[in-house]
Short mmCIF file of C-alpha atoms in Angstrom, two decimals:
data_model
loop_
_atom_site.label_atom_id
_atom_site.label_comp_id
_atom_site.label_asym_id
_atom_site.label_seq_id
_atom_site.Cartn_x
_atom_site.Cartn_y
_atom_site.Cartn_z
CA MET A 1 54.89 76.54 82.18
CA LYS A 2 54.90 72.85 83.06
CA LEU A 3 56.39 70.37 80.61
CA GLY A 4 55.19 66.80 80.45
CA PHE A 5 56.90 63.78 78.95
CA GLU A 6 55.38 60.51 77.79
CA LEU A 7 57.52 57.36 77.63
CA ARG A 8 56.34 54.62 75.30
CA LEU A 9 57.95 51.19 75.25
CA THR A 10 57.54 49.24 72.05
CA PHE A 11 57.68 45.43 72.01
CA THR A 12 57.56 43.44 68.81
CA GLN A 13 57.02 39.75 68.17
CA GLN A 14 57.89 38.50 64.69
CA LYS A 15 57.36 35.02 63.27
CA THR A 16 60.59 34.20 61.48
CA THR A 17 59.82 31.11 59.36
CA GLY A 18 57.00 29.26 57.66
CA ASP A 19 54.55 27.12 59.61
CA ILE A 20 55.90 24.55 62.04
CA ALA A 21 55.06 20.82 61.99
CA PRO A 22 55.40 18.19 64.75
CA GLN A 23 58.39 16.62 63.03
CA TRP A 24 62.12 16.77 63.75
CA ASP A 25 62.97 18.04 60.24
CA SER A 26 60.70 21.05 60.82
CA LEU A 27 62.27 21.81 64.20
CA ALA A 28 65.82 21.48 62.84
CA ASN A 29 65.02 23.85 59.99
CA ILE A 30 63.61 26.48 62.35
CA ILE A 31 66.53 26.17 64.78
CA ASN A 32 68.98 26.52 61.90
CA PHE A 33 67.26 29.60 60.47
CA ASN A 34 67.04 31.34 63.84
CA SER A 35 70.66 30.59 64.76
CA PHE A 36 71.53 33.54 62.48
CA LEU A 37 68.97 35.89 64.06
CA THR A 38 69.68 35.62 67.78
CA GLN A 39 71.04 39.17 67.96
CA ALA A 40 67.51 40.44 67.21
CA THR A 41 66.08 39.15 70.50
CA ASP A 42 66.04 41.20 73.70
CA PHE A 43 63.43 42.88 75.88
CA TYR A 44 62.42 45.09 72.92
CA GLY A 45 61.29 42.13 70.84
CA ARG A 46 61.21 38.38 70.33
CA ASN A 47 61.86 36.08 67.40
CA ASP A 48 58.71 33.94 67.27
CA LEU A 49 59.70 30.38 66.35
CA ASP A 50 56.00 29.42 66.04
CA MET A 51 53.75 27.31 68.28
CA LEU A 52 55.09 24.52 70.44
CA GLN A 53 54.21 21.12 68.95
CA LEU A 54 54.68 18.96 72.05
CA GLY A 55 51.86 16.45 72.37
CA ASN A 56 50.79 16.67 68.75
CA GLY A 57 52.40 13.39 67.69
CA GLY A 58 55.43 12.88 65.47
CA LEU A 59 58.10 13.75 68.07
CA THR A 60 60.04 11.42 70.34
CA PHE A 61 60.43 12.27 74.02
CA ASP A 62 63.98 13.54 73.42
CA GLU A 63 62.92 15.56 70.39
CA SER A 64 60.18 17.14 72.49
CA LYS A 65 62.74 18.12 75.14
CA SER A 66 65.01 19.60 72.47
CA HIS A 67 62.06 21.49 70.98
CA PHE A 68 61.04 23.05 74.29
CA THR A 69 64.63 23.79 75.34
CA ALA A 70 65.54 25.54 72.09
CA TRP A 71 62.34 27.61 72.01
CA ALA A 72 62.68 28.60 75.67
CA LEU A 73 66.39 29.44 75.68
CA MET A 74 66.15 31.32 72.39
CA LYS A 75 63.50 33.40 74.20
CA SER A 76 60.70 32.61 71.77
CA PRO A 77 57.14 33.15 72.98
CA LEU A 78 56.00 29.77 74.35
CA LEU A 79 52.56 29.20 72.86
CA ILE A 80 51.18 25.76 73.67
CA GLY A 81 49.70 24.22 70.54
CA THR A 82 48.20 20.98 71.84
CA ASN A 83 44.92 19.86 73.36
CA LEU A 84 45.40 20.43 77.09
CA SER A 85 42.41 18.25 77.97
CA ALA A 86 44.24 15.25 76.52
CA ILE A 87 47.82 16.13 77.48
CA THR A 88 50.04 13.34 78.84
CA LYS A 89 52.03 13.56 82.06
CA GLU A 90 55.20 13.21 79.97
CA THR A 91 54.39 16.24 77.84
CA LEU A 92 53.14 18.25 80.81
CA GLY A 93 56.40 17.47 82.61
CA ILE A 94 58.37 19.02 79.77
CA LEU A 95 56.18 22.11 79.53
CA THR A 96 56.40 22.76 83.28
CA ASN A 97 60.19 22.52 83.68
CA ARG A 98 60.61 25.49 85.99
CA GLU A 99 64.37 25.77 85.50
CA ILE A 100 64.03 26.03 81.73
CA LEU A 101 61.09 28.43 82.05
CA ALA A 102 63.14 30.61 84.40
CA ILE A 103 65.65 31.24 81.61
CA ASN A 104 62.89 32.14 79.15
CA GLN A 105 61.31 34.51 81.68
CA ASP A 106 64.56 35.97 83.06
CA PRO A 107 63.73 39.53 84.20
CA VAL A 108 67.37 40.67 83.99
CA VAL A 109 68.67 39.15 80.74
CA GLY A 110 66.45 39.29 77.68
CA LYS A 111 68.91 38.04 75.08
CA SER A 112 68.75 34.67 73.34
CA ILE A 113 71.41 32.02 73.60
CA SER A 114 73.64 31.92 70.49
CA PRO A 115 75.87 29.31 68.87
CA PHE A 116 79.54 29.38 69.76
CA ARG A 117 80.36 26.34 67.59
CA TRP A 118 78.36 24.53 64.93
CA GLY A 119 79.76 21.04 65.54
CA VAL A 120 78.81 18.75 62.64
CA ASN A 121 79.38 21.56 60.14
CA PRO A 122 81.96 24.34 60.00
CA ASP A 123 80.94 27.46 61.92
CA TRP A 124 78.38 29.76 60.27
CA THR A 125 77.14 26.97 58.02
CA SER A 126 73.43 27.07 57.19
CA ASN A 127 72.15 23.49 57.22
CA SER A 128 68.46 22.82 57.78
CA THR A 129 69.16 19.19 58.75
CA HIS A 130 72.10 19.74 61.09
CA PRO A 131 71.84 23.13 62.83
CA ALA A 132 74.39 24.44 65.31
CA GLN A 133 74.98 22.11 68.24
CA TYR A 134 76.82 24.24 70.83
CA TRP A 135 75.03 27.27 72.27
CA SER A 136 75.48 29.54 75.27
CA GLY A 137 74.20 32.78 76.73
CA GLU A 138 73.85 34.92 79.81
CA SER A 139 71.31 34.63 82.59
CA GLN A 140 70.91 36.40 85.90
CA ASN A 141 72.18 33.25 87.65
CA GLY A 142 75.06 32.13 85.44
CA THR A 143 75.98 31.00 81.95
CA VAL A 144 73.42 28.87 80.10
CA PHE A 145 74.50 26.13 77.70
CA MET A 146 72.46 24.12 75.22
CA LEU A 147 74.08 21.09 73.59
CA LEU A 148 72.02 19.68 70.75
CA ASN A 149 72.62 16.28 69.16
CA THR A 150 71.44 16.63 65.57
CA LEU A 151 72.52 13.11 64.62
CA ASN A 152 70.34 10.03 64.30
CA GLU A 153 72.48 8.16 66.83
CA PRO A 154 73.78 8.83 70.36
CA SER A 155 76.72 11.20 70.48
CA ASP A 156 79.23 12.59 72.98
CA LEU A 157 79.28 16.41 72.91
CA PHE A 158 82.57 17.98 74.05
CA PHE A 159 83.54 21.63 74.31
CA ASN A 160 86.14 23.84 75.95
CA LEU A 161 84.48 26.18 78.44
CA THR A 162 86.22 29.28 77.08
CA GLU A 163 84.67 28.72 73.64
CA SER A 164 81.71 30.48 75.21
CA PRO A 165 82.24 34.25 75.45
CA TRP A 166 80.58 34.25 78.88
CA ILE A 167 83.20 32.01 80.53
CA ARG A 168 86.40 33.28 82.12
CA ALA A 169 89.68 31.44 81.69
CA GLY A 170 91.39 30.27 84.87
CA ARG A 171 88.14 29.59 86.72
CA LYS A 172 86.19 26.48 87.60
CA TYR A 173 82.41 26.30 87.28
CA SER A 174 79.66 24.47 89.11
CA VAL A 175 77.41 22.49 86.77
CA ARG A 176 73.64 22.39 87.12
CA ASP A 177 71.68 20.07 84.80
CA LEU A 178 68.40 21.82 83.99
CA TRP A 179 66.64 18.58 82.96
CA SER A 180 67.78 16.15 85.64
CA HIS A 181 67.62 19.01 88.21
CA THR A 182 70.91 17.86 89.73
CA ASN A 183 74.16 19.55 90.68
CA ASN A 184 76.90 17.69 88.83
CA GLY A 185 80.11 18.84 90.48
CA THR A 186 82.46 21.32 88.82
CA ALA A 187 83.87 21.68 85.32
CA VAL A 188 87.45 22.80 84.73
CA ARG A 189 88.41 23.95 81.25
CA ASN A 190 86.10 21.58 79.38
CA PHE A 191 82.93 19.53 79.59
CA THR A 192 81.67 16.37 77.90
CA ALA A 193 78.04 15.32 77.72
CA LYS A 194 78.11 11.55 77.29
CA ALA A 195 75.81 9.61 74.95
CA VAL A 196 73.29 12.36 74.25
CA PRO A 197 70.30 10.59 72.62
CA PRO A 198 69.49 11.05 68.92
CA HIS A 199 67.98 14.54 68.46
CA GLY A 200 68.39 14.97 72.21
CA VAL A 201 69.50 17.93 74.27
CA VAL A 202 71.54 18.85 77.33
CA ALA A 203 70.77 22.12 79.14
CA LEU A 204 73.24 23.38 81.72
CA LEU A 205 73.69 26.34 84.03
CA LEU A 206 77.32 27.05 84.94
CA LYS A 207 78.25 29.32 87.83
CA ASP A 208 81.69 30.62 88.75
CA ALA A 209 83.07 28.51 91.60
CA GLY A 210 86.47 30.10 92.11
CA ASP A 211 90.00 29.65 90.80
CA GLU A 212 90.81 26.50 88.88
CA PRO A 213 93.20 24.07 90.63
CA THR A 214 96.88 24.96 90.51
CA GLY A 215 99.46 22.92 88.64
CA LEU A 216 97.32 22.07 85.61
CA PHE A 217 99.08 21.34 82.35
CA PRO A 218 99.17 23.08 79.97
CA ALA A 219 99.60 26.29 81.89
CA CYS A 220 96.45 27.93 80.56
CA SER A 221 93.19 26.76 79.11
CA VAL A 222 93.86 28.06 75.60
CA TRP A 223 97.54 27.14 75.50
CA TRP A 224 98.25 28.30 71.94
CA GLN A 225 97.30 31.83 73.00
CA CYS A 226 99.06 31.73 76.38
CA ILE A 227 101.80 34.28 77.11
CA ASP A 228 104.01 34.16 80.20
CA LYS A 229 104.84 37.21 82.34
CA ASN A 230 108.08 37.76 80.40
CA GLY A 231 106.16 37.92 77.10
CA THR A 232 107.24 34.52 75.78
CA HIS A 233 104.81 31.97 74.40
CA VAL A 234 103.87 29.08 76.71
CA GLY A 235 103.78 25.80 74.79
CA GLY A 236 101.14 23.11 75.29
#
């Protein structure tokens, strides 16, 4: 008697909020709502953040970049919702960012980026105007970061690398800017994005580049948790 087996893979796509509009307030609300649902995204299913609104009016260039970055890195389906026969080079340039698209279409890692710090608000705060600002996640080529300026003015965005669960202490990391398409040296222990435009975004790919330099003070990157070999606490 010959036994046969059938394997069925189920994929679901679920719209998570009400209808989107080509306005920053709508985008911020959707980003905020979905910041609490990122664990539900993987190869088995996607949180659908609704159609992309680039090119439909109502969004600045930086807001459009933030929109596309958040949707792509949160692994939402990327459904273009504008008239392609009238699309501008500026909008087309955003939609065809190959480095951002590569994260969305990663064949190895299906999970969404997630917040590791909220920024303007205390962590785990639901705020439809000021969603989480500091996000990270895995990819097949390194750790992905999204830094989102939710303010109406330029802002510096600073974080310690080890705030992200995907970063190892005691290492330095090469920094790739996924919008300028440039390699920006290495980061050791922390990173600051300077003067991020209002409602603007920074998207980075960090790759392990070896041991951090010796002789840094304090002795370890999270000094208040640092224990020496003899079991004593190392002060900062």
